[in-house]
Amino acid sequence: MMTQIVSAIGVMVAGVFACALYYWLSDKLLAAVLPVPDNNVRLASQNLNRRAAIRPWLFLGPALILLAVYLVYPVIATFILSFYDRSGGTFVGFANYRWAFFDAQFRQSIFNNILWLAVVPAACTFFGLVIAVLTDRIWWGNIAKSLIFMPMAISFVGASVIWKFIYEFRGGKETQIGLLNAIVQAIGGDPQVWISLPFWNSFFLMAILIWIQTGFAMVILSAALRGIPEETIEAAVIDGASGWQIFWKIMVPQIWGTIAVVWTTITILVLKVFDIVLTMTNGQWNTMVLANLMFDWMFRGGGDSGRSAVIALVIMAAVTPIMIWNIRQANKETGGH
Amino acid sequence: MSAINPAASLRRIGLPRLVVHLSVLVICIIWLIPTLGILVTSFRDAGQIASSGWWTAFTGAAETSAARLGEPSTAKQDGPNYVISGSVFEKGKGGSVLAFGTKVASPTEFEAGKPADIGEGETLTVNKDGSYTYTKNAPFSGDRGKRIYLSVSSPPSFTTDNYRTVLTSQGIGQSFVNSLTVAIPATIIPILIAAFAAYALSWMQFPGRALIIALVVGLIVVPLQMSLIPLLKMYNEIGSFFGVPSRSYAGIWLAHSAFGMPLAIYLLRNYISGLPKEIIESARVDGASDFEIFVKLILPLSFPALASFSIFQFLWTWNDLLVAMVFLGTGKDQLVLTGALNALLGSMGGKWEILTASAFITIIVPIVVFFALQRYLVRGLLAGSVKGG
């Protein structure tokens, strides 16, 4: 263990040093290859221009290589693999797509993903907005925000253990040690095995993600609420608007943009949700979602890259509209300067 | 005419203050209780975890237990009566008897401290401290002691044994080191690479710049799932070509660096392009090269953005399960904390003393980072809330 720590630190230092060395050496090399002599003004200015043309690519090089190898190439390769058989050797046309269309588990996953998409972003945004409005009004609001924001730092696996303990079920006459069942029992209900409850079990898994992500929505929306010009609210107060009207008719319309950002960000996260389902149910009891089905097919029976690729592409297709919208927004911003 | 105080006007909106305070308090409690549950449980004794809810940990739980009274041969004669006395607790154990009974179905039949007539001329008194007097108006028969049932409130007992167990015998200690080995280099390597790229995209003019920026923004939301299959194939091929293991720390560092790269470039570019133009131009006039400007001006000035991103990346790599499972493997020595916890959920399901202690070890590092550096995290979120995890 000690040697591992030492070698990890060693590699870390070496890695950072190698990175720094690359940038430093490439800069020196550029200066050596394209010299700027004092006695030849024409060559000097020519070489300065050449340096200026090459240098950006030296700076960008490592980043572009990483992006190309780990993101751009795989996206293209996954697309191609979706038309090949399980080992990627034989072209099978649309067979994998046809399989997906008729596969019961795939349809179940699509259904569950839609359910997650319908519930989680809406719930997080709603709770986040309500909590942001409430906490902005009290002196210990920042402490409250910190506590609600904290689950954001907890891994999905850790959160799953935390919630599995809450959903814990004890059979027979044993004392219920899971909080939810203890509460249900205290108010006179029957304890349940929540994570295998047909249909509703997915909602108990969603609760975990809502618990984690509400803090994120709250932080962003709270910042947006603070950016609302005071005058608009003052004017509404003078006109005799009620608190409810002010909230829905004055405040919410002014932060629509931010609500959209929060909503789409959580939407992307939900499409990729994997850890929670893996640790809570591993897709049993009809809780399978696309990311887990994809992982499953990557390794099931030695792995089926074709089917797995199709499932990945479905997730990709779902985020594509958001991706295009983001690029448009970014172009608008950078186009201005 | 008096000016309207904005703060006062805001306060007039909506609910009364007390309701606001109370509802925030309730929300905070709801949000905190799940984590509190495993924290408290991780310090409890395994027996107590299984027999009572963690919320009773501080009050002491009432448990039902059985005890055997002294054998008839130990009876002493006291006038017309025969008396057996002693303690219902074994030596070294303690507690407080709330009630007792002679049948298993009703351990709370008689109140502690009061003499109870249990029939056949027998009287039994069990005191709170466990001492008892068992009296009969005739000699006791038989050779075994009588069995009685008790409702005992055991004092809260807390222990750090669970942590000792998981750290040494459950492999969590090794996984902790593995997680650090993955997360720290995977946080530091991308920062440097992304910072150079962000500088080039902010302050250098070259053809194709806008295209690269659009590409970076687009790649931010590409799901990891799209990359896994081709990369796994590639890693396996490289591994078999060079005769090295296809799953290695170097492999996962590069993978994490690359997956974090689009967001890193985006965040850092937003910040670096917002730095004052005058500083950079005056440095250029003074003859500084781009490399010097970057190292001496840009890096120190963009500390807040670098901090924001490194917190993001650290939390993401520390909490990641998917990338580690695919690129590092699921062997016992290679498991990171999230993977180890996932494996324990399968093998130790129901052993909450093991699970809660392990879970707490996995979440404590990010929570400390979170509370220490929350300011930078919020800033990063506000600047880059397009990625979504």
XYZ file of C-alpha atoms in Angstrom:
726
model
C 0.000 0.000 0.000
C 2.847 2.331 0.923
C 4.591 1.661 -2.381
C 1.366 2.424 -4.185
C 1.073 5.790 -2.461
C 4.692 6.621 -3.226
C 4.395 5.565 -6.859
C 1.137 7.469 -7.211
C 2.777 10.620 -5.926
C 5.797 9.927 -8.133
C 3.670 9.507 -11.246
C 1.646 12.546 -10.350
C 4.713 14.738 -10.071
C 6.182 13.181 -13.197
C 2.951 13.657 -15.135
C 2.622 17.296 -14.219
C 6.325 17.807 -14.877
C 6.030 16.132 -18.285
C 3.085 18.354 -19.172
C 4.943 21.490 -18.149
C 8.055 20.281 -19.941
C 6.104 19.746 -23.162
C 4.839 23.319 -23.211
C 8.207 24.774 -22.239
C 10.247 22.655 -24.681
C 7.877 23.145 -27.585
C 8.098 26.880 -27.023
C 11.919 26.754 -26.989
C 11.951 24.528 -30.045
C 9.747 26.908 -31.928
C 12.126 29.766 -31.093
C 15.122 27.725 -32.237
C 13.587 26.556 -35.516
C 12.231 29.977 -36.435
C 14.900 32.410 -35.224
C 14.371 36.166 -35.127
C 17.740 37.605 -36.198
C 18.498 41.255 -35.392
C 20.201 41.914 -38.742
C 17.480 40.627 -41.064
C 14.262 42.507 -40.468
C 12.350 40.749 -43.237
C 13.213 37.221 -42.028
C 12.562 38.290 -38.452
C 9.063 39.505 -39.142
C 8.359 36.513 -41.361
C 9.420 34.097 -38.626
C 7.492 36.008 -35.982
C 4.382 35.572 -38.088
C 5.076 31.888 -38.565
C 5.578 31.452 -34.842
C 2.285 33.186 -34.172
C 0.599 30.821 -36.604
C 2.081 27.667 -35.107
C 2.024 28.482 -31.415
C -1.754 28.178 -30.898
C -1.603 24.604 -32.150
C 1.217 23.783 -29.749
C -0.892 25.134 -26.888
C -3.997 23.324 -28.098
C -2.247 20.119 -29.164
C -2.545 17.910 -26.057
C -6.127 18.979 -25.424
C -7.167 18.334 -29.017
C -5.489 14.925 -29.031
C -7.312 13.901 -25.846
C -10.638 15.157 -27.174
C -10.124 13.424 -30.498
C -9.068 10.069 -29.044
C -11.496 9.880 -26.123
C -14.571 11.679 -27.419
C -14.683 12.412 -31.147
C -13.351 9.101 -32.412
C -15.480 6.986 -30.021
C -18.675 8.793 -31.038
C -18.001 7.934 -34.682
C -16.853 4.411 -33.835
C -19.926 3.724 -31.696
C -22.117 4.835 -34.585
C -20.331 2.432 -36.931
C -20.334 -0.414 -34.387
C -24.098 -0.197 -34.101
C -24.316 -1.694 -37.599
C -22.055 -4.628 -36.737
C -22.585 -7.873 -34.843
C -21.705 -8.583 -31.219
C -17.948 -8.767 -31.748
C -17.864 -5.898 -34.228
C -16.630 -8.127 -37.079
C -19.627 -8.647 -39.359
C -21.850 -6.005 -40.890
C -25.462 -6.681 -39.961
C -27.243 -3.562 -41.176
C -30.116 -2.490 -39.002
C -30.419 -5.816 -37.156
C -29.392 -4.278 -33.818
C -31.903 -1.472 -34.219
C -34.606 -3.982 -35.078
C -33.668 -6.008 -32.016
C -33.941 -2.901 -29.815
C -37.332 -2.035 -31.215
C -38.804 -5.398 -30.296
C -36.873 -6.064 -27.087
C -39.097 -5.934 -24.006
C -36.315 -4.905 -21.667
C -35.262 -2.107 -24.008
C -38.803 -0.783 -24.115
C -39.025 -1.052 -20.353
C -35.830 1.007 -20.097
C -37.148 3.657 -22.469
C -40.349 3.839 -20.444
C -38.413 4.183 -17.194
C -36.118 6.822 -18.664
C -39.145 8.835 -19.772
C -40.566 8.476 -16.272
C -37.296 9.695 -14.769
C -37.181 12.582 -17.260
C -40.729 13.572 -16.413
C -40.223 13.548 -12.658
C -36.659 14.338 -11.636
C -35.877 17.605 -13.498
C -39.312 19.004 -12.608
C -39.066 18.015 -8.955
C -35.504 19.331 -8.553
C -36.321 22.617 -10.240
C -39.520 23.075 -8.243
C -37.980 22.256 -4.863
C -34.852 24.222 -5.755
C -36.908 27.287 -6.615
C -39.076 27.070 -3.497
C -36.093 26.574 -1.215
C -34.171 29.391 -2.933
C -37.072 31.799 -2.367
C -37.487 30.751 1.260
C -33.812 30.739 2.231
C -33.170 34.122 0.629
C -35.522 35.631 3.177
C -33.954 34.494 6.480
C -30.728 35.300 8.272
C -29.502 31.717 8.507
C -30.398 31.063 4.858
C -26.802 30.432 3.854
C -26.370 27.727 6.471
C -29.593 26.079 5.319
C -28.419 26.270 1.708
C -25.112 24.636 2.595
C -26.891 21.713 4.213
C -29.291 21.207 1.310
C -26.451 21.597 -1.187
C -24.260 19.046 0.610
C -25.626 15.830 -0.962
C -24.148 17.142 -4.225
C -20.728 16.102 -2.867
C -21.885 12.572 -2.083
C -21.336 9.867 -4.673
C -24.368 8.171 -6.181
C -23.189 4.911 -4.667
C -22.837 6.473 -1.218
C -26.267 8.053 -1.582
C -27.677 4.681 -2.581
C -26.383 3.099 0.627
C -27.819 5.994 2.617
C -31.250 5.560 1.039
C -31.207 1.794 1.005
C -30.908 2.055 4.762
C -33.970 4.308 4.837
C -35.924 1.851 2.673
C -34.730 -1.164 4.701
C -37.438 -3.755 5.288
C -37.565 -6.347 8.062
C -39.904 -9.269 7.701
C -42.057 -10.886 10.349
C -42.311 -9.327 13.788
C -38.806 -7.844 13.741
C -38.354 -4.192 14.629
C -38.275 -2.026 11.500
C -34.876 -0.325 11.437
C -35.517 1.488 8.147
C -36.816 4.978 8.801
C -39.527 4.859 6.146
C -41.028 1.599 7.348
C -40.801 2.740 10.969
C -42.765 5.873 10.094
C -45.298 3.882 8.075
C -45.714 1.515 11.013
C -46.022 4.349 13.512
C -48.927 5.858 11.596
C -50.602 2.495 11.342
C -49.570 1.254 7.890
C -47.950 -1.987 6.806
C -44.201 -2.052 6.158
C -43.298 -2.567 2.498
C -40.328 -3.746 0.469
C -40.131 -0.379 -1.258
C -37.509 -1.134 -3.897
C -39.413 -4.069 -5.358
C -42.844 -2.460 -5.240
C -44.180 -2.684 -8.806
C -44.143 0.625 -10.718
C -43.621 2.800 -7.625
C -40.145 1.431 -6.935
C -38.669 3.647 -9.666
C -39.931 6.653 -7.744
C -38.044 5.562 -4.664
C -34.890 5.501 -6.768
C -35.715 8.919 -8.213
C -36.000 10.318 -4.695
C -32.250 9.718 -4.333
C -31.382 11.789 -7.386
C -33.823 14.517 -6.350
C -32.196 14.592 -2.927
C -28.787 15.024 -4.587
C -29.709 17.522 -7.299
C -32.130 19.898 -5.586
C -29.186 21.722 -4.025
C -27.736 22.366 -7.460
C -31.029 23.817 -8.725
C -31.340 25.895 -5.568
C -27.871 27.439 -5.880
C -28.306 28.432 -9.513
C -31.867 29.703 -9.105
C -30.994 31.596 -5.951
C -28.280 33.477 -7.848
C -30.790 34.265 -10.590
C -33.399 35.487 -8.109
C -30.873 37.867 -6.607
C -30.256 39.273 -10.059
C -33.881 40.389 -10.444
C -34.043 44.199 -10.382
C -35.601 45.381 -7.114
C -37.636 48.040 -8.932
C -39.822 45.469 -10.677
C -40.814 43.972 -7.345
C -41.269 47.360 -5.686
C -43.552 48.440 -8.506
C -45.657 45.310 -8.056
C -45.848 45.895 -4.300
C -47.035 49.459 -4.848
C -49.655 48.185 -7.282
C -50.925 45.960 -4.512
C -49.898 42.578 -5.938
C -49.998 39.646 -3.527
C -46.902 37.591 -2.711
C -48.194 34.741 -4.820
C -48.776 37.013 -7.820
C -45.368 38.613 -7.435
C -43.694 35.225 -7.374
C -45.446 33.815 -10.444
C -45.954 36.945 -12.519
C -42.907 39.055 -11.707
C -40.116 36.816 -10.435
C -40.500 33.545 -12.363
C -40.809 35.135 -15.839
C -37.578 37.034 -15.249
C -35.601 33.867 -14.543
C -37.021 31.653 -17.306
C -33.592 31.399 -18.937
C -32.006 30.099 -15.767
C -34.840 27.661 -15.136
C -34.255 26.287 -18.641
C -30.538 25.861 -17.940
C -31.211 24.037 -14.659
C -33.839 21.862 -16.295
C -31.652 20.845 -19.233
C -28.609 20.239 -17.044
C -30.557 17.845 -14.831
C -32.136 16.278 -17.911
C -28.702 15.350 -19.237
C -27.759 13.944 -15.854
C -30.934 11.867 -15.700
C -30.295 10.393 -19.144
C -26.938 9.155 -17.912
C -28.144 7.871 -14.548
C -26.390 4.592 -13.902
C -24.892 4.205 -10.435
C -28.158 4.551 -8.532
C -29.969 1.850 -10.467
C -26.918 -0.429 -10.437
C -26.500 -0.279 -6.671
C -30.140 -0.190 -5.625
C -31.714 -2.854 -7.851
C -29.316 -3.624 -10.713
C -32.296 -3.214 -13.002
C -34.416 -5.842 -11.284
C -38.125 -5.372 -10.609
C -38.543 -3.393 -13.838
C -36.291 -0.525 -12.826
C -33.849 -0.869 -15.758
C -32.787 2.352 -17.465
C -30.860 2.846 -20.715
C -27.428 3.502 -19.220
C -27.618 0.314 -17.177
C -28.948 -1.746 -20.051
C -26.079 -0.464 -22.169
C -23.515 -1.412 -19.506
C -25.201 -4.771 -19.143
C -24.899 -5.534 -22.860
C -21.280 -4.372 -22.898
C -20.364 -7.339 -20.735
C -23.310 -9.770 -20.950
C -22.162 -13.109 -22.336
C -18.760 -11.736 -23.298
C -20.249 -8.466 -24.508
C -22.345 -7.397 -27.469
C -20.885 -4.185 -28.840
C -23.557 -3.821 -31.527
C -26.582 -3.792 -29.240
C -24.746 -1.848 -26.611
C -23.843 0.774 -29.238
C -27.470 1.121 -30.288
C -28.478 1.856 -26.699
C -25.677 4.428 -26.362
C -26.875 6.092 -29.558
C -30.381 6.399 -28.164
C -28.980 8.287 -25.164
C -26.883 10.398 -27.534
C -29.937 11.186 -29.669
C -31.776 12.383 -26.579
C -29.048 14.874 -25.620
C -28.450 16.109 -29.172
C -31.134 18.850 -29.144
C -29.646 20.225 -25.934
C -26.179 20.040 -27.463
C -27.256 22.035 -30.521
C -28.950 24.628 -28.343
C -25.803 24.991 -26.228
C -23.604 25.446 -29.291
C -25.963 28.126 -30.632
C -25.877 29.969 -27.325
C -22.079 29.776 -27.195
C -21.795 31.028 -30.776
C -24.013 33.977 -29.926
C -21.731 34.856 -27.015
C -18.434 34.474 -28.831
C -19.765 35.972 -32.064
C -20.097 39.303 -30.286
C -16.377 39.731 -29.644
C -42.611 61.380 0.707
C -40.561 58.604 2.228
C -38.594 56.300 -0.042
C -39.552 52.657 -0.056
C -37.017 50.448 1.608
C -36.502 47.547 -0.805
C -35.648 45.087 1.951
C -38.802 45.982 3.836
C -40.919 45.700 0.735
C -39.448 42.301 -0.017
C -40.253 41.177 3.468
C -43.879 42.073 3.018
C -44.160 39.602 0.167
C -45.602 36.231 0.870
C -45.641 34.186 3.974
C -45.191 35.393 7.526
C -41.644 35.101 8.790
C -42.305 32.398 11.338
C -43.747 30.118 8.677
C -40.682 30.707 6.512
C -38.326 29.861 9.375
C -40.255 26.734 10.250
C -40.550 25.424 6.707
C -36.842 25.938 6.024
C -36.074 24.165 9.277
C -38.252 21.209 8.296
C -36.665 21.031 4.822
C -33.169 21.118 6.356
C -34.053 18.296 8.724
C -35.479 16.191 5.887
C -32.359 16.784 3.829
C -29.978 16.032 6.671
C -31.637 12.991 8.228
C -30.566 10.405 5.624
C -26.874 11.228 6.080
C -27.260 11.524 9.843
C -28.797 8.050 9.869
C -25.743 6.336 8.466
C -23.360 8.462 10.537
C -25.066 7.461 13.777
C -25.461 3.857 12.685
C -21.812 3.517 11.732
C -20.873 4.125 15.375
C -23.400 1.689 16.849
C -22.909 -1.819 17.997
C -23.982 -4.430 15.415
C -26.508 -6.006 17.781
C -28.152 -2.707 18.551
C -28.338 -1.756 14.848
C -30.293 -4.912 14.111
C -32.664 -4.632 17.053
C -33.580 -0.965 17.117
C -33.833 2.033 14.816
C -30.871 4.419 14.769
C -33.115 7.254 15.972
C -33.304 5.511 19.356
C -29.513 5.373 19.636
C -29.276 8.236 22.119
C -32.248 7.383 24.306
C -31.332 3.729 24.668
C -33.530 1.102 23.169
C -35.948 -1.166 24.978
C -34.998 -4.702 24.066
C -36.553 -7.942 25.074
C -34.208 -10.474 26.592
C -34.421 -13.645 28.550
C -32.713 -14.578 31.810
C -32.601 -17.632 34.035
C -33.009 -17.263 37.772
C -30.754 -19.088 40.222
C -31.104 -22.848 40.636
C -33.404 -24.144 43.410
C -30.343 -25.512 45.186
C -29.191 -21.933 45.881
C -32.415 -21.116 47.779
C -32.095 -19.930 51.350
C -34.711 -20.441 53.979
C -36.133 -17.264 55.480
C -38.741 -18.038 58.095
C -41.528 -19.925 56.328
C -40.337 -18.854 52.905
C -37.607 -19.964 50.571
C -35.706 -17.195 48.780
C -33.498 -17.148 45.686
C -31.763 -13.868 44.953
C -29.175 -12.532 42.540
C -29.004 -10.440 39.388
C -30.671 -11.044 36.027
C -27.668 -9.551 34.275
C -24.568 -11.502 33.554
C -21.410 -10.182 35.115
C -20.097 -7.088 33.321
C -23.343 -6.404 31.520
C -25.656 -3.660 32.564
C -28.879 -1.983 31.722
C -32.089 -0.926 33.265
C -34.991 -3.315 33.656
C -38.251 -1.662 32.660
C -40.559 -4.634 33.119
C -40.541 -8.393 33.322
C -42.797 -11.361 32.772
C -42.830 -15.124 32.948
C -44.147 -15.769 29.460
C -42.254 -15.007 26.234
C -45.328 -13.352 24.777
C -45.600 -10.801 27.571
C -42.219 -9.588 28.772
C -43.838 -6.417 30.088
C -46.446 -8.068 32.283
C -45.071 -6.734 35.573
C -43.490 -3.433 36.387
C -39.920 -3.478 37.635
C -39.366 -2.830 41.328
C -42.780 -4.080 42.480
C -43.417 -7.577 43.856
C -45.378 -9.673 41.396
C -47.512 -12.642 42.311
C -46.713 -15.244 39.686
C -48.910 -17.992 41.094
C -48.277 -21.191 43.038
C -47.387 -19.102 46.060
C -44.417 -17.593 44.289
C -43.513 -13.918 44.364
C -40.916 -12.332 42.136
C -39.464 -8.867 42.384
C -37.036 -7.634 39.753
C -35.530 -4.255 40.491
C -34.426 -1.691 37.889
C -30.764 -2.510 38.532
C -31.367 -6.173 37.736
C -31.275 -7.576 41.281
C -34.146 -9.892 42.020
C -35.806 -11.712 44.909
C -37.707 -14.883 44.145
C -39.755 -16.105 47.064
C -41.896 -19.211 47.596
C -43.874 -20.355 50.593
C -42.589 -23.896 50.093
C -39.269 -25.421 48.977
C -38.444 -24.969 45.295
C -38.649 -28.116 43.226
C -36.750 -29.160 40.150
C -33.059 -28.606 39.452
C -33.072 -25.795 36.851
C -33.585 -22.105 37.431
C -36.800 -20.461 36.272
C -36.773 -18.689 32.931
C -38.101 -15.147 32.864
C -38.379 -12.507 30.165
C -37.290 -8.941 30.536
C -37.766 -5.657 28.819
C -34.394 -4.014 29.251
C -33.417 -0.530 28.262
C -29.795 -0.859 27.367
C -27.665 2.256 27.645
C -26.585 3.782 24.332
C -23.311 2.190 23.413
C -21.095 3.622 20.725
C -18.067 2.015 19.217
C -15.463 2.627 16.554
C -15.072 -1.087 15.915
C -17.062 -0.907 12.666
C -14.505 1.463 11.204
C -11.637 -0.697 12.354
C -13.271 -3.713 10.729
C -13.978 -2.160 7.340
C -10.620 -0.425 7.089
C -8.617 -3.554 7.781
C -10.561 -6.657 6.830
C -13.053 -5.395 4.242
C -10.504 -3.790 1.915
C -11.864 -0.284 2.347
C -8.427 0.954 3.424
C -6.878 -0.320 0.187
C -9.740 1.166 -1.825
C -9.250 4.512 -0.138
C -5.663 4.572 -1.397
C -6.849 3.449 -4.840
C -9.377 6.274 -4.954
C -6.714 8.824 -4.065
C -4.411 7.305 -6.683
C -7.111 7.760 -9.298
C -8.544 11.104 -8.272
C -5.533 13.323 -7.584
C -3.610 12.882 -10.859
C -6.918 12.827 -12.759
C -7.626 16.241 -11.286
C -4.239 17.865 -11.805
C -3.319 16.627 -15.291
C -6.359 18.055 -17.129
C -6.055 21.474 -15.482
C -2.709 22.269 -17.056
C -3.685 20.930 -20.471
C -7.025 22.736 -20.427
C -5.521 26.008 -19.226
C -3.099 26.189 -22.178
C -5.905 25.354 -24.579
C -8.208 27.919 -22.973
C -5.540 30.600 -23.300
C -5.054 29.796 -26.960
C -8.809 29.945 -27.526
C -9.072 33.279 -25.705
C -6.098 35.384 -26.685
C -4.563 33.958 -29.839
C -5.882 34.535 -33.324
C -5.879 31.594 -35.686
C -8.198 30.068 -38.283
C -10.687 27.519 -36.960
C -10.921 29.010 -33.503
C -14.690 29.420 -33.510
C -15.083 25.875 -34.799
C -12.997 24.441 -31.963
C -14.973 26.413 -29.387
C -18.221 25.056 -30.825
C -16.764 21.545 -30.771
C -15.767 21.892 -27.122
C -19.204 23.167 -26.138
C -20.829 20.328 -28.043
C -18.621 17.690 -26.435
C -19.544 18.863 -22.918
C -22.839 17.010 -23.056
C -21.756 13.914 -24.992
C -22.734 11.002 -22.763
C -19.908 8.888 -21.450
C -21.746 5.851 -22.743
C -20.830 6.836 -26.303
C -17.135 6.494 -25.527
C -17.038 3.289 -23.546
C -17.230 0.570 -26.187
C -14.619 1.854 -28.658
C -12.288 2.854 -25.830
C -12.565 -0.530 -24.158
C -11.713 -2.180 -27.479
C -8.832 0.230 -27.994
C -7.448 -0.374 -24.488
C -7.637 -4.128 -24.954
C -5.824 -3.891 -28.296
C -3.104 -1.642 -26.904
C -2.770 -3.959 -23.923
C -2.349 -7.095 -25.993
C -0.105 -5.344 -28.521
C 2.399 -4.183 -25.931
C 1.817 -7.098 -23.587
C 0.762 -4.854 -20.709
C -2.436 -5.014 -18.650
C -5.179 -3.171 -20.515
C -6.519 -1.811 -17.252
C -4.105 0.510 -15.518
C -3.951 3.715 -13.553
C -2.375 5.530 -16.495
C -5.342 4.481 -18.612
C -7.919 5.784 -16.181
C -6.023 9.056 -15.607
C -6.077 9.773 -19.312
C -9.727 8.752 -19.581
C -10.788 10.997 -16.712
C -8.625 13.838 -18.039
C -10.235 13.574 -21.444
C -13.797 13.293 -20.136
C -13.287 16.365 -17.973
C -11.518 18.289 -20.729
C -14.500 19.916 -22.512
C -15.911 21.384 -19.309
C -12.433 22.416 -18.175
C -11.697 24.259 -21.401
C -15.137 25.852 -21.393
C -14.929 27.082 -17.793
C -11.342 28.288 -18.062
C -11.920 29.961 -21.424
C -14.894 31.862 -20.033
C -12.720 33.137 -17.225
C -9.475 33.747 -19.100
C -11.152 35.590 -21.963
C -12.693 37.899 -19.392
C -9.320 39.007 -17.993
C -8.489 42.647 -18.721
C -7.118 43.121 -22.216
C -4.728 45.896 -21.103
C -2.659 43.601 -18.890
C -2.016 41.103 -21.648
C -1.365 43.726 -24.309
C 1.046 45.708 -22.177
C 2.929 42.488 -21.425
C 3.118 41.810 -25.165
C 4.427 45.325 -25.793
C 7.116 44.671 -23.184
C 8.256 41.742 -25.343
C 6.875 38.854 -23.308
C 6.143 35.704 -25.300
C 2.792 33.953 -25.081
C 4.406 31.248 -22.982
C 5.691 33.796 -20.479
C 2.382 35.642 -20.397
C 0.599 32.392 -19.706
C 2.870 31.237 -16.905
C 3.469 34.579 -15.212
C 0.129 36.331 -15.724
C -2.685 34.019 -16.746
C -2.097 31.138 -14.340
C -1.931 33.284 -11.186
C -4.835 35.489 -12.279
C -7.148 32.614 -13.084
C -6.717 30.924 -9.735
C -10.465 31.103 -8.902
C -11.434 29.378 -12.125
C -8.703 26.766 -11.708
C -9.926 26.103 -8.163
C -13.538 25.789 -9.342
C -12.683 23.286 -11.979
C -10.368 21.244 -9.788
C -13.112 20.828 -7.175
C -15.523 19.697 -9.864
C -13.076 17.282 -11.331
C -12.022 15.930 -7.948
C -15.610 15.290 -6.839
C -16.417 13.739 -10.189
C -13.412 11.392 -10.267
C -13.705 10.470 -6.582
C -17.422 9.722 -6.872
C -17.262 8.016 -10.265
C -18.191 4.378 -10.529
C -18.731 3.741 -14.243
C -15.328 4.824 -15.587
C -13.531 2.983 -12.804
C -15.491 -0.219 -13.424
C -14.729 -0.168 -17.127
C -11.150 1.093 -17.183
C -9.747 -0.094 -13.854
C -11.575 -3.356 -13.421
C -13.436 -4.961 -10.572
C -10.681 -7.066 -9.007
C -10.372 -6.683 -5.263
C -7.059 -4.800 -5.411
C -8.218 -2.357 -8.086
C -11.542 -1.350 -6.604
C -11.958 2.314 -5.862
C -14.165 3.264 -2.918
C -17.370 3.507 -4.920
C -16.690 0.119 -6.489
C -15.842 -1.436 -3.127
C -19.022 -0.059 -1.615
C -21.030 -1.431 -4.520
C -19.428 -4.849 -4.037
C -20.165 -4.756 -0.302
C -23.814 -3.953 -1.020
C -23.942 -7.229 -2.887
C -22.006 -9.377 -0.429
C -22.853 -7.739 2.882
C -26.463 -6.745 2.228
C -28.159 -6.240 5.573
C -24.909 -5.940 7.549
C -25.461 -2.299 8.180
C -22.541 -1.876 10.576
C -20.212 -2.704 7.660
C -22.150 -0.798 4.995
C -22.688 2.413 6.950
C -19.092 2.664 8.099
C -17.835 2.005 4.553
C -20.282 4.506 3.110
C -19.196 7.138 5.552
C -15.547 6.637 4.672
C -16.345 7.070 0.988
C -18.323 10.271 1.481
C -16.213 12.007 4.107
C -13.468 13.235 1.766
C -15.808 14.922 -0.747
C -17.855 16.396 2.095
C -14.774 17.956 3.665
C -13.697 19.289 0.270
C -17.213 20.575 -0.259
C -17.469 22.510 2.978
C -13.916 23.843 2.759
C -14.169 25.060 -0.827
C -17.890 25.607 -1.304
C -17.365 29.170 -2.521
C -15.359 28.037 -5.544
C -17.747 25.209 -6.264
C -20.702 27.589 -6.438
C -18.759 29.935 -8.686
C -17.902 27.078 -11.015
C -21.500 25.898 -11.099
C -22.739 29.342 -11.996
C -20.183 29.597 -14.778
C -20.640 26.177 -16.294
C -24.051 24.767 -15.602
C -24.382 23.235 -19.021
C -22.640 19.967 -18.355
C -24.727 18.232 -15.762
C -22.471 15.814 -13.959
